[in-house]
């Protein structure tokens, strides 16, 4: 028996290394290599390293203001998101009410929307000629409040899914027992529920901070010339000022910050997984009782309508402002000179690119998740897990420009190839595939794999006949998330998408950058189309499986 277990362990270790090989090669070639190439190009001028410029860049008052605003707005966005979304997490976890499943999908739609669409939606509410401007003559675009509210809109689902998924698994009888022993409702919640929720709240907060720290599309559209994050400044230094040295320094600063955030996130996730093994996962949702609970439910529903539904509704309304679907009909014409092709072509381009990116992301992410299945893996595998998350935090602008710099010589001369776009999109999709599939893979009884291995099955056959039937639904969910995320990728695509093959986010940003009601209306129409495609994909996922059973993204 000991010999059999030793052989099983040896085979599983070899299989893990085999599963890691392709993802490591993919990330090394299409992530690490372009990033290193662009940083090297910026810090090495005429064969000499310009390390002295690092200090000069960091003490520049303008750059220090960018660093301060990046950190400040990320902290403020995180705090505001938690304040608004935690009551929603409680409502979805503990209350049962009509339309709950549909509302859960509606809440998640903003998270998978491209940041360009989010910025456009809030521009339709807060900007010039927007809803507030028409009703009360108030404009909030190019203010920090527009950015903060857009970040809450974008990240609301992160808190609801992550914290609410765990909250639904906590046995309410523990808190009830504390109250029977004389504790007040607040004391029982503070001493029993809050410690159990702590790791999930911390993980959600860190994810929101990560997304807002690296915010690009939202700040680019709503911030105007007044506000700039690290990501926006890297783009500006690269495309407008052509100062690659400053861009490289800022990329290194962002990389260091993101690496620290991900290290803390990994630690909180490990704590969270330990906590989840101790709780009762039975269903705990019930109809609200009493005036207080009904008032809480009503308050959450009102906040969802005002903060999440209203911007999307105004976006659709603005796209229909021209009579006879005029803005949509104009998408079939290229007479305006903004594009080399009719803007409507961006729809087919985006769908094609996203489909290829999804296939790549599912392949790479599935292999990576299989390699990370065991929780007791060593440092090498844990480091591999951190590597998979880096594309979510490292400047997409840097990755996109790095593609142009690094992948321009044989045998990897891909600068003029259409493959550049789906490869860049797949980098962003892989982390979502891993985070969706990994909890399900870890729930598979290891003894089933061991039995198949002892009977002579190869690692690939074990995966095909043991794991795949059990994780098929998670695989479909992962593919859906990868598709939606790829569809909306903007930071890298804006560099590498060809002028005659624009994607939807690139087309929207280009239309918004030009004056005129026609360009604005077409941007609203394209954003609405992109929103509908993303929402449709998400609603199909809700039909496949209830995603928040894992409590993970």
mmCIF file of C-alpha atoms in Angstrom, residues 167-392:
data_model
loop_
_atom_site.group_PDB
_atom_site.id
_atom_site.type_symbol
_atom_site.label_atom_id
_atom_site.label_comp_id
_atom_site.label_asym_id
_atom_site.label_seq_id
_atom_site.Cartn_x
_atom_site.Cartn_y
_atom_site.Cartn_z
ATOM 1 C CA UNK A 167 -22.136 34.755 4.398
ATOM 2 C CA UNK A 168 -24.693 32.333 2.955
ATOM 3 C CA UNK A 169 -22.583 29.418 4.241
ATOM 4 C CA UNK A 170 -22.410 30.637 7.845
ATOM 5 C CA UNK A 171 -24.778 28.869 10.209
ATOM 6 C CA UNK A 172 -27.067 31.581 11.665
ATOM 7 C CA UNK A 173 -27.652 29.419 14.738
ATOM 8 C CA UNK A 174 -24.209 30.397 16.036
ATOM 9 C CA UNK A 175 -25.255 34.047 16.216
ATOM 10 C CA UNK A 176 -28.653 33.059 17.635
ATOM 11 C CA UNK A 177 -26.918 31.090 20.386
ATOM 12 C CA UNK A 178 -24.900 34.157 21.360
ATOM 13 C CA UNK A 179 -28.088 36.206 21.576
ATOM 14 C CA UNK A 180 -29.735 33.567 23.781
ATOM 15 C CA UNK A 181 -26.787 33.931 26.152
ATOM 16 C CA UNK A 182 -27.575 37.622 26.557
ATOM 17 C CA UNK A 183 -25.573 39.302 23.783
ATOM 18 C CA UNK A 184 -27.212 42.127 21.878
ATOM 19 C CA UNK A 185 -27.735 41.820 18.104
ATOM 20 C CA UNK A 186 -24.739 44.089 17.443
ATOM 21 C CA UNK A 187 -22.516 42.268 19.951
ATOM 22 C CA UNK A 188 -23.461 38.865 18.542
ATOM 23 C CA UNK A 189 -22.694 40.029 15.010
ATOM 24 C CA UNK A 190 -19.403 41.647 16.066
ATOM 25 C CA UNK A 191 -18.143 38.663 18.068
ATOM 26 C CA UNK A 192 -19.484 35.738 16.002
ATOM 27 C CA UNK A 193 -20.252 36.672 12.398
ATOM 28 C CA UNK A 194 -17.698 39.408 11.728
ATOM 29 C CA UNK A 195 -14.624 37.287 12.647
ATOM 30 C CA UNK A 196 -15.843 34.543 10.282
ATOM 31 C CA UNK A 197 -16.472 37.079 7.524
ATOM 32 C CA UNK A 198 -13.189 38.902 8.106
ATOM 33 C CA UNK A 199 -11.044 36.973 5.599
ATOM 34 C CA UNK A 200 -13.716 37.270 2.884
ATOM 35 C CA UNK A 201 -14.146 41.004 3.507
ATOM 36 C CA UNK A 202 -10.369 41.450 3.400
ATOM 37 C CA UNK A 203 -10.096 39.447 0.175
ATOM 38 C CA UNK A 204 -12.908 41.462 -1.434
ATOM 39 C CA UNK A 205 -11.361 44.746 -0.284
ATOM 40 C CA UNK A 206 -7.995 43.792 -1.714
ATOM 41 C CA UNK A 207 -9.530 42.806 -5.040
ATOM 42 C CA UNK A 208 -11.440 46.104 -5.245
ATOM 43 C CA UNK A 209 -8.284 48.013 -4.326
ATOM 44 C CA UNK A 210 -6.357 46.152 -7.018
ATOM 45 C CA UNK A 211 -8.925 46.919 -9.718
ATOM 46 C CA UNK A 212 -9.222 50.596 -8.749
ATOM 47 C CA UNK A 213 -5.471 51.061 -8.259
ATOM 48 C CA UNK A 214 -4.929 50.012 -11.874
ATOM 49 C CA UNK A 215 -8.023 51.816 -13.213
ATOM 50 C CA UNK A 216 -7.609 53.096 -16.761
ATOM 51 C CA UNK A 217 -10.759 53.362 -18.876
ATOM 52 C CA UNK A 218 -12.921 54.930 -16.148
ATOM 53 C CA UNK A 219 -10.337 57.558 -15.224
ATOM 54 C CA UNK A 220 -9.426 58.193 -18.854
ATOM 55 C CA UNK A 221 -13.041 59.068 -19.719
ATOM 56 C CA UNK A 222 -14.300 60.662 -16.480
ATOM 57 C CA UNK A 223 -11.105 62.173 -15.120
ATOM 58 C CA UNK A 224 -10.358 64.379 -18.097
ATOM 59 C CA UNK A 225 -7.123 66.363 -17.853
ATOM 60 C CA UNK A 226 -7.551 66.892 -14.096
ATOM 61 C CA UNK A 227 -7.078 63.392 -12.698
ATOM 62 C CA UNK A 228 -4.591 60.727 -13.693
ATOM 63 C CA UNK A 229 -3.769 57.315 -12.227
ATOM 64 C CA UNK A 230 -0.538 55.399 -12.781
ATOM 65 C CA UNK A 231 -2.147 53.479 -15.635
ATOM 66 C CA UNK A 232 -3.371 56.643 -17.352
ATOM 67 C CA UNK A 233 -0.024 58.342 -16.831
ATOM 68 C CA UNK A 234 1.851 55.410 -18.367
ATOM 69 C CA UNK A 235 -0.425 55.722 -21.402
ATOM 70 C CA UNK A 236 0.109 59.491 -21.583
ATOM 71 C CA UNK A 237 3.892 59.252 -21.224
ATOM 72 C CA UNK A 238 4.003 56.552 -23.891
ATOM 73 C CA UNK A 239 1.660 57.925 -26.551
ATOM 74 C CA UNK A 240 1.621 61.695 -26.047
ATOM 75 C CA UNK A 241 5.001 62.658 -24.577
ATOM 76 C CA UNK A 242 6.972 59.653 -25.898
ATOM 77 C CA UNK A 243 8.958 59.464 -22.637
ATOM 78 C CA UNK A 244 9.566 55.725 -22.357
ATOM 79 C CA UNK A 245 11.918 56.163 -19.386
ATOM 80 C CA UNK A 246 9.245 57.751 -17.212
ATOM 81 C CA UNK A 247 6.732 55.161 -18.399
ATOM 82 C CA UNK A 248 9.158 52.357 -17.488
ATOM 83 C CA UNK A 249 9.731 53.770 -13.997
ATOM 84 C CA UNK A 250 5.997 54.084 -13.394
ATOM 85 C CA UNK A 251 5.516 50.517 -14.635
ATOM 86 C CA UNK A 252 8.066 49.268 -12.094
ATOM 87 C CA UNK A 253 6.354 51.220 -9.309
ATOM 88 C CA UNK A 254 2.971 49.758 -10.253
ATOM 89 C CA UNK A 255 4.459 46.276 -10.517
ATOM 90 C CA UNK A 256 5.941 46.515 -7.000
ATOM 91 C CA UNK A 257 2.658 47.787 -5.573
ATOM 92 C CA UNK A 258 0.607 45.101 -7.287
ATOM 93 C CA UNK A 259 3.010 42.336 -6.201
ATOM 94 C CA UNK A 260 2.558 43.468 -2.597
ATOM 95 C CA UNK A 261 -1.240 43.557 -2.968
ATOM 96 C CA UNK A 262 -1.293 40.059 -4.474
ATOM 97 C CA UNK A 263 0.942 38.686 -1.682
ATOM 98 C CA UNK A 264 -1.499 40.021 0.915
ATOM 99 C CA UNK A 265 -4.427 38.707 -1.144
ATOM 100 C CA UNK A 266 -2.914 35.205 -1.290
ATOM 101 C CA UNK A 267 -2.489 35.221 2.483
ATOM 102 C CA UNK A 268 -6.100 36.260 3.093
ATOM 103 C CA UNK A 269 -7.388 33.638 0.636
ATOM 104 C CA UNK A 270 -5.512 30.890 2.508
ATOM 105 C CA UNK A 271 -7.068 32.084 5.766
ATOM 106 C CA UNK A 272 -10.447 32.211 4.101
ATOM 107 C CA UNK A 273 -10.220 28.641 2.817
ATOM 108 C CA UNK A 274 -9.386 27.396 6.310
ATOM 109 C CA UNK A 275 -12.418 29.233 7.705
ATOM 110 C CA UNK A 276 -14.753 27.775 5.080
ATOM 111 C CA UNK A 277 -13.974 24.236 6.209
ATOM 112 C CA UNK A 278 -15.406 25.005 9.636
ATOM 113 C CA UNK A 279 -18.848 26.312 8.701
ATOM 114 C CA UNK A 280 -22.181 24.771 7.857
ATOM 115 C CA UNK A 281 -22.968 25.333 4.175
ATOM 116 C CA UNK A 282 -26.711 24.627 4.478
ATOM 117 C CA UNK A 283 -29.129 27.057 2.861
ATOM 118 C CA UNK A 284 -29.923 29.932 5.219
ATOM 119 C CA UNK A 285 -31.942 32.381 3.090
ATOM 120 C CA UNK A 286 -35.522 33.172 4.147
ATOM 121 C CA UNK A 287 -38.158 35.813 3.543
ATOM 122 C CA UNK A 288 -37.564 39.112 5.377
ATOM 123 C CA UNK A 289 -39.268 39.452 8.738
ATOM 124 C CA UNK A 290 -40.289 42.650 10.417
ATOM 125 C CA UNK A 291 -40.229 46.256 9.291
ATOM 126 C CA UNK A 292 -36.463 46.561 9.747
ATOM 127 C CA UNK A 293 -35.590 43.725 7.373
ATOM 128 C CA UNK A 294 -38.107 44.863 4.766
ATOM 129 C CA UNK A 295 -36.664 48.378 5.005
ATOM 130 C CA UNK A 296 -33.147 46.984 4.526
ATOM 131 C CA UNK A 297 -34.266 45.029 1.460
ATOM 132 C CA UNK A 298 -35.979 48.125 0.044
ATOM 133 C CA UNK A 299 -32.895 50.247 0.681
ATOM 134 C CA UNK A 300 -30.632 47.772 -1.106
ATOM 135 C CA UNK A 301 -33.019 47.544 -4.057
ATOM 136 C CA UNK A 302 -33.168 51.343 -4.330
ATOM 137 C CA UNK A 303 -29.362 51.618 -4.218
ATOM 138 C CA UNK A 304 -29.062 48.974 -6.955
ATOM 139 C CA UNK A 305 -31.552 50.818 -9.143
ATOM 140 C CA UNK A 306 -29.915 54.223 -8.676
ATOM 141 C CA UNK A 307 -26.286 53.150 -8.803
ATOM 142 C CA UNK A 308 -26.305 50.163 -11.172
ATOM 143 C CA UNK A 309 -29.468 50.174 -13.281
ATOM 144 C CA UNK A 310 -29.889 53.932 -13.848
ATOM 145 C CA UNK A 311 -26.525 54.520 -15.625
ATOM 146 C CA UNK A 312 -27.163 51.594 -17.950
ATOM 147 C CA UNK A 313 -30.712 52.764 -18.619
ATOM 148 C CA UNK A 314 -29.566 56.287 -19.422
ATOM 149 C CA UNK A 315 -26.900 54.831 -21.696
ATOM 150 C CA UNK A 316 -29.576 53.003 -23.683
ATOM 151 C CA UNK A 317 -31.825 56.083 -23.718
ATOM 152 C CA UNK A 318 -29.037 58.278 -25.101
ATOM 153 C CA UNK A 319 -28.324 55.739 -27.822
ATOM 154 C CA UNK A 320 -31.978 56.004 -28.928
ATOM 155 C CA UNK A 321 -32.153 59.795 -28.804
ATOM 156 C CA UNK A 322 -31.893 60.197 -32.579
ATOM 157 C CA UNK A 323 -35.172 59.374 -34.378
ATOM 158 C CA UNK A 324 -35.580 56.101 -36.239
ATOM 159 C CA UNK A 325 -32.522 54.521 -34.555
ATOM 160 C CA UNK A 326 -30.382 57.137 -36.292
ATOM 161 C CA UNK A 327 -27.225 56.534 -34.257
ATOM 162 C CA UNK A 328 -27.420 52.802 -34.869
ATOM 163 C CA UNK A 329 -27.939 53.306 -38.604
ATOM 164 C CA UNK A 330 -24.925 55.604 -38.740
ATOM 165 C CA UNK A 331 -22.779 52.744 -37.421
ATOM 166 C CA UNK A 332 -22.984 51.183 -40.878
ATOM 167 C CA UNK A 333 -21.357 54.211 -42.505
ATOM 168 C CA UNK A 334 -17.710 55.276 -42.522
ATOM 169 C CA UNK A 335 -18.359 58.632 -44.196
ATOM 170 C CA UNK A 336 -17.525 60.489 -40.993
ATOM 171 C CA UNK A 337 -13.852 59.665 -41.427
ATOM 172 C CA UNK A 338 -13.375 58.496 -37.828
ATOM 173 C CA UNK A 339 -12.693 54.911 -38.951
ATOM 174 C CA UNK A 340 -11.245 53.225 -41.984
ATOM 175 C CA UNK A 341 -14.221 50.856 -41.870
ATOM 176 C CA UNK A 342 -17.835 51.270 -40.714
ATOM 177 C CA UNK A 343 -18.016 51.199 -36.875
ATOM 178 C CA UNK A 344 -20.445 48.267 -37.061
ATOM 179 C CA UNK A 345 -17.512 46.092 -38.174
ATOM 180 C CA UNK A 346 -16.112 46.398 -34.641
ATOM 181 C CA UNK A 347 -18.844 44.046 -33.423
ATOM 182 C CA UNK A 348 -17.695 41.161 -35.610
ATOM 183 C CA UNK A 349 -14.042 41.914 -34.825
ATOM 184 C CA UNK A 350 -14.666 41.859 -31.075
ATOM 185 C CA UNK A 351 -16.677 38.633 -31.174
ATOM 186 C CA UNK A 352 -14.019 36.880 -33.271
ATOM 187 C CA UNK A 353 -11.133 38.075 -31.104
ATOM 188 C CA UNK A 354 -12.982 37.201 -27.881
ATOM 189 C CA UNK A 355 -13.828 33.685 -29.135
ATOM 190 C CA UNK A 356 -10.176 32.927 -29.901
ATOM 191 C CA UNK A 357 -9.053 34.525 -26.630
ATOM 192 C CA UNK A 358 -11.573 32.377 -24.727
ATOM 193 C CA UNK A 359 -10.226 29.171 -26.258
ATOM 194 C CA UNK A 360 -6.674 30.159 -25.300
ATOM 195 C CA UNK A 361 -7.690 31.278 -21.803
ATOM 196 C CA UNK A 362 -9.642 28.081 -21.090
ATOM 197 C CA UNK A 363 -6.759 25.891 -22.274
ATOM 198 C CA UNK A 364 -4.080 27.766 -20.332
ATOM 199 C CA UNK A 365 -6.271 28.433 -17.296
ATOM 200 C CA UNK A 366 -7.580 24.866 -17.158
ATOM 201 C CA UNK A 367 -4.058 23.432 -17.131
ATOM 202 C CA UNK A 368 -3.000 25.962 -14.509
ATOM 203 C CA UNK A 369 -5.985 25.148 -12.284
ATOM 204 C CA UNK A 370 -5.182 21.434 -12.556
ATOM 205 C CA UNK A 371 -1.621 22.165 -11.423
ATOM 206 C CA UNK A 372 -2.874 24.163 -8.429
ATOM 207 C CA UNK A 373 -5.468 21.634 -7.272
ATOM 208 C CA UNK A 374 -3.648 20.541 -4.105
ATOM 209 C CA UNK A 375 -3.727 23.053 -1.245
ATOM 210 C CA UNK A 376 -0.511 21.686 0.301
ATOM 211 C CA UNK A 377 1.573 22.511 -2.790
ATOM 212 C CA UNK A 378 5.073 23.881 -2.301
ATOM 213 C CA UNK A 379 6.456 27.353 -2.831
ATOM 214 C CA UNK A 380 7.035 26.752 -6.536
ATOM 215 C CA UNK A 381 3.357 26.104 -7.175
ATOM 216 C CA UNK A 382 2.255 29.000 -4.916
ATOM 217 C CA UNK A 383 4.571 31.300 -6.840
ATOM 218 C CA UNK A 384 2.992 30.018 -10.032
ATOM 219 C CA UNK A 385 -0.432 30.945 -8.617
ATOM 220 C CA UNK A 386 0.765 34.510 -7.977
ATOM 221 C CA UNK A 387 2.172 34.713 -11.520
ATOM 222 C CA UNK A 388 -1.270 33.957 -12.953
ATOM 223 C CA UNK A 389 -2.783 36.953 -11.148
ATOM 224 C CA UNK A 390 -0.175 39.496 -12.242
ATOM 225 C CA UNK A 391 -1.858 40.429 -15.572
ATOM 226 C CA UNK A 392 -4.790 41.818 -13.575
#
